[in-house]
Short mmCIF file of C-alpha atoms in Angstrom, two decimals:
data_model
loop_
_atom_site.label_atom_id
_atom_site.label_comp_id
_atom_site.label_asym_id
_atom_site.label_seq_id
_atom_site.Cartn_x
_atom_site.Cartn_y
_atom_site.Cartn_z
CA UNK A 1 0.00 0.00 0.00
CA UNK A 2 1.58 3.51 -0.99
CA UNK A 3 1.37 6.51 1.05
CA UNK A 4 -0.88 8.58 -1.79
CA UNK A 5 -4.18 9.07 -0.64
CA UNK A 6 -6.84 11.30 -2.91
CA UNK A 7 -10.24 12.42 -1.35
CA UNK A 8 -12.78 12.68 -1.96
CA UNK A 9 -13.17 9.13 -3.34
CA UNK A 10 -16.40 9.61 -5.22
CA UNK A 11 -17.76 12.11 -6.36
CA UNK A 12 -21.23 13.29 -8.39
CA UNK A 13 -21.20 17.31 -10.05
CA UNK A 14 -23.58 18.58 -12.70
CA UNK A 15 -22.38 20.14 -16.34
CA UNK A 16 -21.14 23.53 -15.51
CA UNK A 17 -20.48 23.42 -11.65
CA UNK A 18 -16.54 23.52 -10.57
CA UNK A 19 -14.48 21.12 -8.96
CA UNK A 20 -11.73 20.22 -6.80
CA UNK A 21 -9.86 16.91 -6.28
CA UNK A 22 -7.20 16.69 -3.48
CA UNK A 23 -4.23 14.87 -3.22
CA UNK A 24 -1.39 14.31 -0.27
CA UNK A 25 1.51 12.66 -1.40
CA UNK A 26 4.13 10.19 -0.24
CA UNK A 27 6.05 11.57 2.42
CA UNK A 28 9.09 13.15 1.18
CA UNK A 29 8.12 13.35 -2.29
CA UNK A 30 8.32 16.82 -4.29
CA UNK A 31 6.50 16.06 -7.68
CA UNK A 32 2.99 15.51 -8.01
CA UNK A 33 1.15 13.88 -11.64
CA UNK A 34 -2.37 14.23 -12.00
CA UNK A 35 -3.98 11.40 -14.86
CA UNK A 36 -7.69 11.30 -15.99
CA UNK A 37 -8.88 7.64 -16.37
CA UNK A 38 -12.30 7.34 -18.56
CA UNK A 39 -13.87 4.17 -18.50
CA UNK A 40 -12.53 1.34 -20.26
CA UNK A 41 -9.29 3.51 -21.05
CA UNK A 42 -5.84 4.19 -20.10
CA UNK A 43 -5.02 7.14 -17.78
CA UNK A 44 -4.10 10.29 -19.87
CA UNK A 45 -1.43 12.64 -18.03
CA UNK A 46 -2.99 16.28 -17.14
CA UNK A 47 -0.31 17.81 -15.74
CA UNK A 48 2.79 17.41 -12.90
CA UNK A 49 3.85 19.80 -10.39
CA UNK A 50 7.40 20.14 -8.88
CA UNK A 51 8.33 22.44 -5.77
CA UNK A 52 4.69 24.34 -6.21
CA UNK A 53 5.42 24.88 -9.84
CA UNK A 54 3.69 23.38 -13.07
CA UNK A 55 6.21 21.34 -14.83
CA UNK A 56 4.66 19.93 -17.97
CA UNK A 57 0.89 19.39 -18.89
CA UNK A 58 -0.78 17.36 -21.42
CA UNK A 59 -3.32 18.02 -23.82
CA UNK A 60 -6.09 19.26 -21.34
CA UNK A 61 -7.81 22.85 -22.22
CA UNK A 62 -7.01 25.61 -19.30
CA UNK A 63 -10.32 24.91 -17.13
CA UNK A 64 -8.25 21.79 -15.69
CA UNK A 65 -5.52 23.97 -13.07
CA UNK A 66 -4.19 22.86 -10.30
CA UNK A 67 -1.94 24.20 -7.07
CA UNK A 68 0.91 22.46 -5.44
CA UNK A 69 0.97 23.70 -1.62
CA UNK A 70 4.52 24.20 0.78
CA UNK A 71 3.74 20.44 1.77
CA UNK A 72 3.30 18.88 -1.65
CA UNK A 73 0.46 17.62 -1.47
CA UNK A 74 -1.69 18.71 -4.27
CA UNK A 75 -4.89 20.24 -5.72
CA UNK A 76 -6.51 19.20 -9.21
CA UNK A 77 -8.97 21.84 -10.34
CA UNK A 78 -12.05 21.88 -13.35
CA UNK A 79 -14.04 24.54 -14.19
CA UNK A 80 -17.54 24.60 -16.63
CA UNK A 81 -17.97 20.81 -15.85
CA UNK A 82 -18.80 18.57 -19.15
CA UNK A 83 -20.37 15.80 -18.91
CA UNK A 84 -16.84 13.56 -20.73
CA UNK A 85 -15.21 14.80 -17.37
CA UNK A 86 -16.23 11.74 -15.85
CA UNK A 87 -13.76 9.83 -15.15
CA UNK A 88 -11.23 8.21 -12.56
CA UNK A 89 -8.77 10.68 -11.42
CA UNK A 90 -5.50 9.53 -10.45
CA UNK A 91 -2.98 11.22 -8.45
CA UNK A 92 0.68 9.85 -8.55
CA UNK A 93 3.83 11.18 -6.82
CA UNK A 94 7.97 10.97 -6.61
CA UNK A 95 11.43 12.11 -6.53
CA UNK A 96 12.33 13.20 -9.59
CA UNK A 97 15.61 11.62 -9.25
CA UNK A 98 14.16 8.37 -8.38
CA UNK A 99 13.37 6.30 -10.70
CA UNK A 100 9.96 4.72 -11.42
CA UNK A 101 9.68 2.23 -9.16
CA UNK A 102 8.95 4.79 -6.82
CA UNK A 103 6.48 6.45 -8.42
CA UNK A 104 3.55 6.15 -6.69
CA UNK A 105 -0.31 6.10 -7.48
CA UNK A 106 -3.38 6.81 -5.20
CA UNK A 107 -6.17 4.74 -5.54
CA UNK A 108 -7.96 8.03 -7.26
CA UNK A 109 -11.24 10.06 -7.25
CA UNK A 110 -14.19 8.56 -9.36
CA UNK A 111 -15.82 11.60 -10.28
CA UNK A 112 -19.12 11.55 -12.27
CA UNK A 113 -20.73 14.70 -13.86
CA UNK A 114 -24.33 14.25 -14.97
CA UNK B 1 2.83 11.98 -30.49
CA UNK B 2 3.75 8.75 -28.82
CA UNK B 3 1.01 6.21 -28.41
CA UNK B 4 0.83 2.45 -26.94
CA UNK B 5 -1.66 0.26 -28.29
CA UNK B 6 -2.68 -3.05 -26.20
CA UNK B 7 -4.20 -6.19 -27.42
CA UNK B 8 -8.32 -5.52 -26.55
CA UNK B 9 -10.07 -7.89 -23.58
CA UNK B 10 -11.53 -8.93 -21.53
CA UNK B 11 -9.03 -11.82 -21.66
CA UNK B 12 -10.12 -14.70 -19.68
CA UNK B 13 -7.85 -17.86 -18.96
CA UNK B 14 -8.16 -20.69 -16.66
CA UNK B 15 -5.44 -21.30 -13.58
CA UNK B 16 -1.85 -22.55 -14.96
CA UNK B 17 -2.85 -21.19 -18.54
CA UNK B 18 -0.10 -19.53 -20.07
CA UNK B 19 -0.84 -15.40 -20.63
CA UNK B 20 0.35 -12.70 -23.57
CA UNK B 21 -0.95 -9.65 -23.57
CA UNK B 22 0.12 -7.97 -26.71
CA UNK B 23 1.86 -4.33 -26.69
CA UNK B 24 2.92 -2.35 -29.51
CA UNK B 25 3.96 1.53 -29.16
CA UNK B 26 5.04 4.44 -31.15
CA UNK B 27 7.56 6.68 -29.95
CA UNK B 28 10.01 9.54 -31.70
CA UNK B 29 12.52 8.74 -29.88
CA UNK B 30 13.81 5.76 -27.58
CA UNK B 31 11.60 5.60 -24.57
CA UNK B 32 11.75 3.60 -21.76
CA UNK B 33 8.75 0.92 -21.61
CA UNK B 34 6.36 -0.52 -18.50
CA UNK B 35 3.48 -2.73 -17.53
CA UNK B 36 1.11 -1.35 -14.57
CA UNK B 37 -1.24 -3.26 -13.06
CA UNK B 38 -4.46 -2.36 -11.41
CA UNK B 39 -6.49 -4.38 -8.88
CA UNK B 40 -10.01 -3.45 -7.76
CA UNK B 41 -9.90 -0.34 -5.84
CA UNK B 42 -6.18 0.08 -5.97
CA UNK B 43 -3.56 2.51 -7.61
CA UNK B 44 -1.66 1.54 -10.49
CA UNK B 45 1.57 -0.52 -9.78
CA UNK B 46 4.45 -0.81 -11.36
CA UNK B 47 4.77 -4.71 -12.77
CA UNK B 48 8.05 -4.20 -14.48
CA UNK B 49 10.23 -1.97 -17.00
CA UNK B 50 12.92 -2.53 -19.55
CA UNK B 51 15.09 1.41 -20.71
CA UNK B 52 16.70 0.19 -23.86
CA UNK B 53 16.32 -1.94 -26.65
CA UNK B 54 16.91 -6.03 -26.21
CA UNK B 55 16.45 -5.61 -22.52
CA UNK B 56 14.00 -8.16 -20.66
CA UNK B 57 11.93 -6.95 -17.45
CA UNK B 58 10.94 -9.32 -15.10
CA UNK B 59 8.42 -9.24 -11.61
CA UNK B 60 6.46 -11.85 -10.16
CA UNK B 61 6.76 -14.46 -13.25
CA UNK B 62 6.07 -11.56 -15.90
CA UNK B 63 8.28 -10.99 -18.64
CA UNK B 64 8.60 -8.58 -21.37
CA UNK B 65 11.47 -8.06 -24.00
CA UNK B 66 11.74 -4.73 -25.26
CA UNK B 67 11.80 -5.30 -29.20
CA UNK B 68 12.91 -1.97 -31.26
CA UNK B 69 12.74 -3.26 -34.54
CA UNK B 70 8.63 -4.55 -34.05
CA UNK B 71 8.07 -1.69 -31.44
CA UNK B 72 6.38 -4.35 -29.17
CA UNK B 73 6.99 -5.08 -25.58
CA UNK B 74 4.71 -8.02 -25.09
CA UNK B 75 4.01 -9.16 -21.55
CA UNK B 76 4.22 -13.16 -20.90
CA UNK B 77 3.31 -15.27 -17.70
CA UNK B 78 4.05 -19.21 -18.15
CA UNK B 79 1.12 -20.10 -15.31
CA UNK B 80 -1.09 -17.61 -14.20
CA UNK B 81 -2.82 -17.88 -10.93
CA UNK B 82 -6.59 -16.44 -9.71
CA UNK B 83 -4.60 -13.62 -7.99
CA UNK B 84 -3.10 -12.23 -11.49
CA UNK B 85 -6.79 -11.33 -12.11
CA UNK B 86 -6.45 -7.23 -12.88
CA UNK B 87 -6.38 -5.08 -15.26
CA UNK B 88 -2.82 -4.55 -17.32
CA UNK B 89 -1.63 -1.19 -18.97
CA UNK B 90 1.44 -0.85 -20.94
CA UNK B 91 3.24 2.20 -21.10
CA UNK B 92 6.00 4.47 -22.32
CA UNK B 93 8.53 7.24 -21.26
CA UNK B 94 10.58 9.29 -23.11
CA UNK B 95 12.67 9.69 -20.56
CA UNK B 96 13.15 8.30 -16.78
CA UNK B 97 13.48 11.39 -15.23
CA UNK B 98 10.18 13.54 -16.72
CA UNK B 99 7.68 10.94 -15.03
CA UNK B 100 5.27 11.55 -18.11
CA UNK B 101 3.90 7.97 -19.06
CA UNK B 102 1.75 7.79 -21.50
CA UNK B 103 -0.24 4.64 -21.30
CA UNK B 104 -2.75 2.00 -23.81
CA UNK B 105 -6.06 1.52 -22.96
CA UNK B 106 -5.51 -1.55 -20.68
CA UNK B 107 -6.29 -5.06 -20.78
CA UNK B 108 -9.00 -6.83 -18.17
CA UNK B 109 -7.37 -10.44 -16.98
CA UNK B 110 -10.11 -12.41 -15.30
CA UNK B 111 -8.48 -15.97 -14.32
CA UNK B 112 -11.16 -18.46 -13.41
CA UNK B 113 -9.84 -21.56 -10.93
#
C-alpha cells in the first residue's frame, strides 16, 4: 500500500459546476502527476507539479488547473464541468531523481458529472 | 505523439494457462517501456520496466522483452494464478526522469480456478 491518498473518493457534479480533487503525497516526495482515467481507457497525463510549480501538462484545455501547496500535497482543479469529465482521477507522486519504481499512485477520485 | 496500443479484452484464462498480452507503441525517440497493473480499488503498480532496446523486465513471473525493430513489448506469464486477475496497462517514457507515461487503454485479466 503507498502513502498517496486522494479524497474525496467519489464524487457526483452537474455540467457547468466547478471542482476540486485533493491529493497528499508520499512523504518526502516533491512532484505531483495528476492522470484522468475514462472508463474502459488508459489514464491520460494532465499535468505534474514540482516544488509548487507546473512542470509539464498534457493536452487538457485551461479549465483543468491545479496548485501544489509548501507540503506537496496537491490540488486538481475543473471549471464549466462537461459531462466527458467523468472519469477516474488519479494522483501519482515521486522524486524526480528516483526512478519509477517509486512512483507512486493513489487509488484516485471517481468523479461523475451528470 | 507517442502512443501504446494493447491487445483488446476482456481476456479470460483458466489457472496454470499460459498469458500474452500484446503491446505495440510508437515513440520519436527511444523511450523507456512498462506494464502497470491495477487491482479493484487500488492505484496503479508498477509490474516491471525494460530502458533500452533487447532488454528483458521481469516481476512476479512476468516478462517482457523490449523489441525496437517490431516496437512491441509483449508481456508473458508461463502459469497464471486467480490472484493475477487485474487489469494490465502498458506504457511508455521518453525519458526516466520527466515521469510523463503515456499509457494503452488496458487489458482486463479475469483468471477463473
Amino acid at each position: 500500500e503507498t502513502g498517496v491518498t486522494q479524497s474525496p473518493t467519489h464524487l457526483i457534479k452537474t455540467r457547468g459546476q466547478q471542482v476540486t480533487l485533493r491529493c497528499s503525497s508520499q512523504s518526502g516526495h516533491n512532484t505531483v502527476s495528476w492522470y484522468q482515467q475514462a472508463l474502459g481507457q488508459g489514464p491520460q497525463f494532465i499535468f505534474q507539479y514540482y516544488r509548487e510549480e507546473e512542470n509539464g501538462r498534457g493536452n487538457f484545455p485551461p479549465r483543468f488547473s491545479g496548485l501544489q501547496f509548501p507540503n506537496y500535497s496537491s490540488e486538481l482543479n475543473v471549471n464549466a464541468l462537461e459531462l466527458d469529465d467523468s472519469a477516474l482521477y488519479l494522483c501519482a507522486s515521486s522524486l524526480p531523481r528516483d526512478g519509477y519504481e517509486k512512483l507512486f499512485f493513489g487509488s484516485g477520485t471517481q468523479l461523475s458529472v451528470l | 505523439g507517442d502512443s501504446v496500443t494493447q491487445m483488446e479484452g476482456p481476456v479470460t484464462l483458466s489457472e496454470e494457462a499460459f498469458l500474452t498480452i500484446n503491446c505495440t507503441y510508437t515513440a520519436t525517440g527511444y523511450p523507456s517501456l512498462f506494464w502497470y497493473v491495477q487491482y479493484p480499488g487500488e492505484g496503479l503498480q508498477l509490474l516491471l520496466k525494460a530502458t533500452k532496446a533487447d532488454d528483458k523486465g521481469s516481476n512476479k513471473g512476468f516478462e517482457a522483452t523490449y523489441r525496437k525493430e517490431t516496437t512491441s513489448f509483449h508481456l508473458e506469464k508461463g502459469s497464471v494464478q486467480v490472484s493475477d486477475s487485474a487489469v494490465y496497462f502498458c506504457a511508455l517514457s521518453e525519458q526516466e526522469g520527466a515521469q510523463k507515461l503515456v499509457f494503452g487503454q488496458g487489458t482486463r485479466l479475469t483468471i477463473n480456478p
